[in-house]
Structure formats: structure tokens, C-alpha cells
Amino acid sequence: EYAYGNPFEGDRDRPWESFDFLLQLNFSDKSLIGRGQAKGLLYAGLVGEFLLEHLARIPVETEYASEFRYRNPIIKDRTVVIAISQSGTTTDTNRTVDLVRGRGARVVAIVNRRDSDLTFKVDGVLYTSSGRDIEMSVASTKAFYSQIVAGALLSLCIAGLRGRLDD
């Protein structure tokens, strides 16, 4: 029994509504965390990288979305990309998601703004709900910490699915 509902049932009132799709993923030997331009997203991505590697034992690379698409990255059909965005409308992040999806990657978004461009392009969304949905291009402490918490929840969920957590 879950205190706030079963996160794998896809309850639309919960920020973890799309975790059920993780059950279908077969992670390869690498996962990528893409992020927008803000430095806060860089640090949130690096914390997520540490947590995924430490808890789920999946090698991870964290990159700027703006630079990622210009270096001809190697994307396998089992690569999982985690796109981190405050607004979900950043051109670089959206173009990078288009690129990796075109090469067969699965994409999970950590985003604040519901119904943003990014949310319609990905396999699963983890909403941070860290402020008004109309806020765009706003660097804030609440957005930063909510992205870290979302990355931690996602890392714990993936580690649990991979049987890496002790009771």
C-alpha cells in the first residue's frame, strides 16, 4: 500500500504519473541527461548523474542540450535520455529530444510547465510543479531543488526496478 497512491498506476494527479513506462525499458549500458542552458540545470543534471550511477549502477553522461546535438552522438535504440527543463520550451532541448528520438532513444522529461512543447515529445514526464506554469526563463531556487528531488525520485524508481535497493 502506497501512502499517496501507487506510482505505477499512472494517476494523473501525481507528478510520477508516467513512471509505469519505466517498467517496459531495458536500459543499455549508458543513459544521458540533457539539459537546457541555465547553470542550475547543469548542477541538477550532475546530481542526477551521481544518483543514477550510485543507486541504479547505470553509467550516465550529463551534457548541455545545445552542444550535444552538434557532436554526432552515438545513440542506441535502448539509450534513455532524461531531458531537464524548467519551461519545456527551450529550442535547444526540444531539438535535441527530436534528434535522439529520431535515432531510437527513449526520453523522460523533468519539467515544470504542463503541456509545454517538450511534454508532447517524450515517453514519460515527471512534473516538478515548482511554481506557476507560465513562468519561463526564470532561474529560481525552488526550480533547482525540485529538479534535484525529481531526479532523486527517478533514480530511486529505476534502482528499485533494477533490483538495486535493499529493503
PDB file of C-alpha atoms in Angstrom:
ATOM      1  CA  GLU A   1       0.000   0.000   0.000  1.00  0.00           C
ATOM      2  CA  TYR A   2       1.448   3.353  -1.047  1.00  0.00           C
ATOM      3  CA  ALA A   3       0.864   6.380   1.180  1.00  0.00           C
ATOM      4  CA  TYR A   4      -0.006   8.624  -1.771  1.00  0.00           C
ATOM      5  CA  GLY A   5      -1.286   6.118  -4.312  1.00  0.00           C
ATOM      6  CA  ASN A   6       0.526   3.633  -6.488  1.00  0.00           C
ATOM      7  CA  PRO A   7       3.085   5.478  -8.642  1.00  0.00           C
ATOM      8  CA  PHE A   8       2.837   2.740 -11.263  1.00  0.00           C
ATOM      9  CA  GLU A   9      -0.896   3.184 -11.915  1.00  0.00           C
ATOM     10  CA  GLY A  10      -0.499   6.426 -13.854  1.00  0.00           C
ATOM     11  CA  ASP A  11      -2.603   8.607 -11.546  1.00  0.00           C
ATOM     12  CA  ARG A  12      -2.905  11.939 -13.407  1.00  0.00           C
ATOM     13  CA  ASP A  13      -2.898  13.916 -10.144  1.00  0.00           C
ATOM     14  CA  ARG A  14       0.559  12.713  -9.180  1.00  0.00           C
ATOM     15  CA  PRO A  15       3.877  14.057 -10.502  1.00  0.00           C
ATOM     16  CA  TRP A  16       5.075  10.491 -11.077  1.00  0.00           C
ATOM     17  CA  GLU A  17       2.201   9.685 -13.445  1.00  0.00           C
ATOM     18  CA  SER A  18       4.464   8.268 -16.133  1.00  0.00           C
ATOM     19  CA  PHE A  19       6.753   6.028 -14.103  1.00  0.00           C
ATOM     20  CA  ASP A  20       4.813   2.990 -15.308  1.00  0.00           C
ATOM     21  CA  PHE A  21       6.535   3.230 -18.690  1.00  0.00           C
ATOM     22  CA  LEU A  22       9.883   2.605 -16.955  1.00  0.00           C
ATOM     23  CA  LEU A  23       8.755  -0.976 -16.397  1.00  0.00           C
ATOM     24  CA  GLN A  24       8.988  -1.503 -20.161  1.00  0.00           C
ATOM     25  CA  LEU A  25      12.504  -0.077 -20.565  1.00  0.00           C
ATOM     26  CA  ASN A  26      15.526  -2.262 -20.960  1.00  0.00           C
ATOM     27  CA  PHE A  27      18.380   0.062 -20.060  1.00  0.00           C
ATOM     28  CA  SER A  28      21.544  -0.211 -22.080  1.00  0.00           C
ATOM     29  CA  ASP A  29      24.978   0.468 -20.693  1.00  0.00           C
ATOM     30  CA  LYS A  30      24.549   4.227 -20.901  1.00  0.00           C
ATOM     31  CA  SER A  31      21.965   6.825 -20.093  1.00  0.00           C
ATOM     32  CA  LEU A  32      22.187  10.526 -20.864  1.00  0.00           C
ATOM     33  CA  ILE A  33      20.910  13.552 -19.033  1.00  0.00           C
ATOM     34  CA  GLY A  34      20.306  16.504 -21.336  1.00  0.00           C
ATOM     35  CA  ARG A  35      19.506  19.912 -20.002  1.00  0.00           C
ATOM     36  CA  GLY A  36      18.861  23.465 -21.121  1.00  0.00           C
ATOM     37  CA  GLN A  37      21.251  26.363 -20.851  1.00  0.00           C
ATOM     38  CA  ALA A  38      20.860  27.505 -17.233  1.00  0.00           C
ATOM     39  CA  LYS A  39      23.667  26.694 -14.792  1.00  0.00           C
ATOM     40  CA  GLY A  40      21.056  25.441 -12.294  1.00  0.00           C
ATOM     41  CA  LEU A  41      20.062  22.775 -14.806  1.00  0.00           C
ATOM     42  CA  LEU A  42      23.726  21.812 -15.104  1.00  0.00           C
ATOM     43  CA  TYR A  43      24.001  21.181 -11.383  1.00  0.00           C
ATOM     44  CA  ALA A  44      20.645  19.412 -11.173  1.00  0.00           C
ATOM     45  CA  GLY A  45      21.793  17.170 -14.026  1.00  0.00           C
ATOM     46  CA  LEU A  46      25.094  16.417 -12.320  1.00  0.00           C
ATOM     47  CA  VAL A  47      23.308  15.454  -9.100  1.00  0.00           C
ATOM     48  CA  GLY A  48      21.006  13.204 -11.166  1.00  0.00           C
ATOM     49  CA  GLU A  49      24.058  11.660 -12.837  1.00  0.00           C
ATOM     50  CA  PHE A  50      25.596  10.851  -9.456  1.00  0.00           C
ATOM     51  CA  LEU A  51      22.361   9.352  -8.118  1.00  0.00           C
ATOM     52  CA  LEU A  52      21.692   7.186 -11.180  1.00  0.00           C
ATOM     53  CA  GLU A  53      25.228   5.855 -11.213  1.00  0.00           C
ATOM     54  CA  HIS A  54      25.338   5.308  -7.459  1.00  0.00           C
ATOM     55  CA  LEU A  55      21.863   3.850  -6.925  1.00  0.00           C
ATOM     56  CA  ALA A  56      20.981   2.180 -10.235  1.00  0.00           C
ATOM     57  CA  ARG A  57      24.558   1.424 -11.379  1.00  0.00           C
ATOM     58  CA  ILE A  58      23.946   2.880 -14.850  1.00  0.00           C
ATOM     59  CA  PRO A  59      26.753   4.891 -16.487  1.00  0.00           C
ATOM     60  CA  VAL A  60      25.477   8.397 -17.220  1.00  0.00           C
ATOM     61  CA  GLU A  61      26.729  11.449 -19.098  1.00  0.00           C
ATOM     62  CA  THR A  62      25.390  14.939 -18.451  1.00  0.00           C
ATOM     63  CA  GLU A  63      25.534  17.406 -21.322  1.00  0.00           C
ATOM     64  CA  TYR A  64      24.220  20.747 -22.463  1.00  0.00           C
ATOM     65  CA  ALA A  65      21.452  20.158 -24.976  1.00  0.00           C
ATOM     66  CA  SER A  66      22.823  22.996 -27.108  1.00  0.00           C
ATOM     67  CA  GLU A  67      26.190  21.268 -27.521  1.00  0.00           C
ATOM     68  CA  PHE A  68      25.030  17.662 -27.556  1.00  0.00           C
ATOM     69  CA  ARG A  69      23.380  17.715 -30.958  1.00  0.00           C
ATOM     70  CA  TYR A  70      26.455  19.147 -32.707  1.00  0.00           C
ATOM     71  CA  ARG A  71      28.864  16.364 -31.830  1.00  0.00           C
ATOM     72  CA  ASN A  72      27.119  13.496 -33.662  1.00  0.00           C
ATOM     73  CA  PRO A  73      26.399  11.439 -30.524  1.00  0.00           C
ATOM     74  CA  ILE A  74      26.162   7.659 -30.540  1.00  0.00           C
ATOM     75  CA  ILE A  75      22.566   6.782 -29.681  1.00  0.00           C
ATOM     76  CA  LYS A  76      21.399   3.192 -29.435  1.00  0.00           C
ATOM     77  CA  ASP A  77      17.799   2.052 -29.520  1.00  0.00           C
ATOM     78  CA  ARG A  78      17.997   1.320 -25.777  1.00  0.00           C
ATOM     79  CA  THR A  79      19.550   4.637 -24.785  1.00  0.00           C
ATOM     80  CA  VAL A  80      17.471   6.559 -22.269  1.00  0.00           C
ATOM     81  CA  VAL A  81      17.692  10.343 -22.277  1.00  0.00           C
ATOM     82  CA  ILE A  82      16.452  12.436 -19.368  1.00  0.00           C
ATOM     83  CA  ALA A  83      15.678  15.963 -20.538  1.00  0.00           C
ATOM     84  CA  ILE A  84      15.615  18.554 -17.749  1.00  0.00           C
ATOM     85  CA  SER A  85      13.829  21.815 -18.445  1.00  0.00           C
ATOM     86  CA  GLN A  86      12.087  24.497 -16.409  1.00  0.00           C
ATOM     87  CA  SER A  87       9.782  25.751 -19.172  1.00  0.00           C
ATOM     88  CA  GLY A  88       9.755  22.835 -21.606  1.00  0.00           C
ATOM     89  CA  THR A  89      10.015  25.312 -24.467  1.00  0.00           C
ATOM     90  CA  THR A  90      13.777  25.754 -24.851  1.00  0.00           C
ATOM     91  CA  THR A  91      14.649  25.325 -28.529  1.00  0.00           C
ATOM     92  CA  ASP A  92      17.956  23.538 -27.890  1.00  0.00           C
ATOM     93  CA  THR A  93      16.372  20.987 -25.548  1.00  0.00           C
ATOM     94  CA  ASN A  94      13.459  20.319 -27.894  1.00  0.00           C
ATOM     95  CA  ARG A  95      15.720  19.917 -30.934  1.00  0.00           C
ATOM     96  CA  THR A  96      17.961  17.540 -29.005  1.00  0.00           C
ATOM     97  CA  VAL A  97      14.945  15.464 -27.972  1.00  0.00           C
ATOM     98  CA  ASP A  98      13.853  15.325 -31.636  1.00  0.00           C
ATOM     99  CA  LEU A  99      17.366  14.164 -32.605  1.00  0.00           C
ATOM    100  CA  VAL A 100      17.659  11.367 -30.046  1.00  0.00           C
ATOM    101  CA  ARG A 101      14.092  10.142 -30.593  1.00  0.00           C
ATOM    102  CA  GLY A 102      14.823  10.028 -34.318  1.00  0.00           C
ATOM    103  CA  ARG A 103      17.738   7.712 -33.526  1.00  0.00           C
ATOM    104  CA  GLY A 104      15.622   5.410 -31.351  1.00  0.00           C
ATOM    105  CA  ALA A 105      16.259   6.679 -27.826  1.00  0.00           C
ATOM    106  CA  ARG A 106      13.560   6.750 -25.170  1.00  0.00           C
ATOM    107  CA  VAL A 107      13.118  10.099 -23.419  1.00  0.00           C
ATOM    108  CA  VAL A 108      11.895  11.076 -19.968  1.00  0.00           C
ATOM    109  CA  ALA A 109      11.380  14.768 -19.203  1.00  0.00           C
ATOM    110  CA  ILE A 110      11.734  16.515 -15.878  1.00  0.00           C
ATOM    111  CA  VAL A 111       9.809  19.739 -16.453  1.00  0.00           C
ATOM    112  CA  ASN A 112       7.761  22.292 -14.557  1.00  0.00           C
ATOM    113  CA  ARG A 113       5.397  23.555 -17.233  1.00  0.00           C
ATOM    114  CA  ARG A 114       2.483  21.280 -18.099  1.00  0.00           C
ATOM    115  CA  ASP A 115       1.513  20.955 -21.752  1.00  0.00           C
ATOM    116  CA  SER A 116       4.749  22.548 -22.927  1.00  0.00           C
ATOM    117  CA  ASP A 117       6.289  21.524 -26.249  1.00  0.00           C
ATOM    118  CA  LEU A 118       8.635  19.095 -24.515  1.00  0.00           C
ATOM    119  CA  THR A 119       5.876  17.146 -22.771  1.00  0.00           C
ATOM    120  CA  PHE A 120       4.353  16.085 -26.094  1.00  0.00           C
ATOM    121  CA  LYS A 121       7.650  14.718 -27.481  1.00  0.00           C
ATOM    122  CA  VAL A 122       8.702  12.358 -24.700  1.00  0.00           C
ATOM    123  CA  ASP A 123       7.809   8.877 -23.478  1.00  0.00           C
ATOM    124  CA  GLY A 124       7.274   9.984 -19.894  1.00  0.00           C
ATOM    125  CA  VAL A 125       7.088  13.184 -17.873  1.00  0.00           C
ATOM    126  CA  LEU A 126       7.963  13.934 -14.287  1.00  0.00           C
ATOM    127  CA  TYR A 127       6.429  17.323 -13.416  1.00  0.00           C
ATOM    128  CA  THR A 128       8.217  19.344 -10.788  1.00  0.00           C
ATOM    129  CA  SER A 129       5.266  21.655 -10.063  1.00  0.00           C
ATOM    130  CA  SER A 130       7.652  24.261  -8.677  1.00  0.00           C
ATOM    131  CA  GLY A 131       5.660  27.352  -9.464  1.00  0.00           C
ATOM    132  CA  ARG A 132       3.229  28.861 -11.871  1.00  0.00           C
ATOM    133  CA  ASP A 133       3.202  27.067 -15.202  1.00  0.00           C
ATOM    134  CA  ILE A 134       3.548  30.350 -17.056  1.00  0.00           C
ATOM    135  CA  GLU A 135       6.974  31.062 -15.591  1.00  0.00           C
ATOM    136  CA  MET A 136       9.576  30.800 -18.317  1.00  0.00           C
ATOM    137  CA  SER A 137      13.272  31.622 -18.289  1.00  0.00           C
ATOM    138  CA  VAL A 138      13.179  32.118 -14.546  1.00  0.00           C
ATOM    139  CA  ALA A 139      16.128  30.772 -12.605  1.00  0.00           C
ATOM    140  CA  SER A 140      14.948  30.028  -9.106  1.00  0.00           C
ATOM    141  CA  THR A 141      15.964  28.061  -6.077  1.00  0.00           C
ATOM    142  CA  LYS A 142      12.607  26.280  -5.988  1.00  0.00           C
ATOM    143  CA  ALA A 143      13.008  25.083  -9.584  1.00  0.00           C
ATOM    144  CA  PHE A 144      16.560  23.898  -8.887  1.00  0.00           C
ATOM    145  CA  TYR A 145      15.635  21.928  -5.781  1.00  0.00           C
ATOM    146  CA  SER A 146      12.521  20.468  -7.362  1.00  0.00           C
ATOM    147  CA  GLN A 147      14.628  19.215 -10.296  1.00  0.00           C
ATOM    148  CA  ILE A 148      17.034  17.580  -7.859  1.00  0.00           C
ATOM    149  CA  VAL A 149      14.151  15.928  -5.989  1.00  0.00           C
ATOM    150  CA  ALA A 150      12.612  14.750  -9.267  1.00  0.00           C
ATOM    151  CA  GLY A 151      15.963  13.282 -10.330  1.00  0.00           C
ATOM    152  CA  ALA A 152      16.295  11.562  -6.962  1.00  0.00           C
ATOM    153  CA  LEU A 153      12.792  10.059  -7.250  1.00  0.00           C
ATOM    154  CA  LEU A 154      13.509   8.887 -10.768  1.00  0.00           C
ATOM    155  CA  SER A 155      16.853   7.400  -9.701  1.00  0.00           C
ATOM    156  CA  LEU A 156      15.257   5.571  -6.780  1.00  0.00           C
ATOM    157  CA  CYS A 157      12.492   4.253  -9.010  1.00  0.00           C
ATOM    158  CA  ILE A 158      14.932   2.993 -11.655  1.00  0.00           C
ATOM    159  CA  ALA A 159      17.192   1.477  -8.995  1.00  0.00           C
ATOM    160  CA  GLY A 160      14.176  -0.299  -7.498  1.00  0.00           C
ATOM    161  CA  LEU A 161      13.099  -1.628 -10.886  1.00  0.00           C
ATOM    162  CA  ARG A 162      16.626  -2.923 -11.440  1.00  0.00           C
ATOM    163  CA  GLY A 163      16.602  -4.654  -8.045  1.00  0.00           C
ATOM    164  CA  ARG A 164      19.408  -2.444  -6.703  1.00  0.00           C
ATOM    165  CA  LEU A 165      17.724  -1.252  -3.494  1.00  0.00           C
ATOM    166  CA  ASP A 166      17.779  -3.055  -0.180  1.00  0.00           C
ATOM    167  CA  ASP A 167      14.624  -3.240   1.865  1.00  0.00           C
TER     168      ASP A 167
END
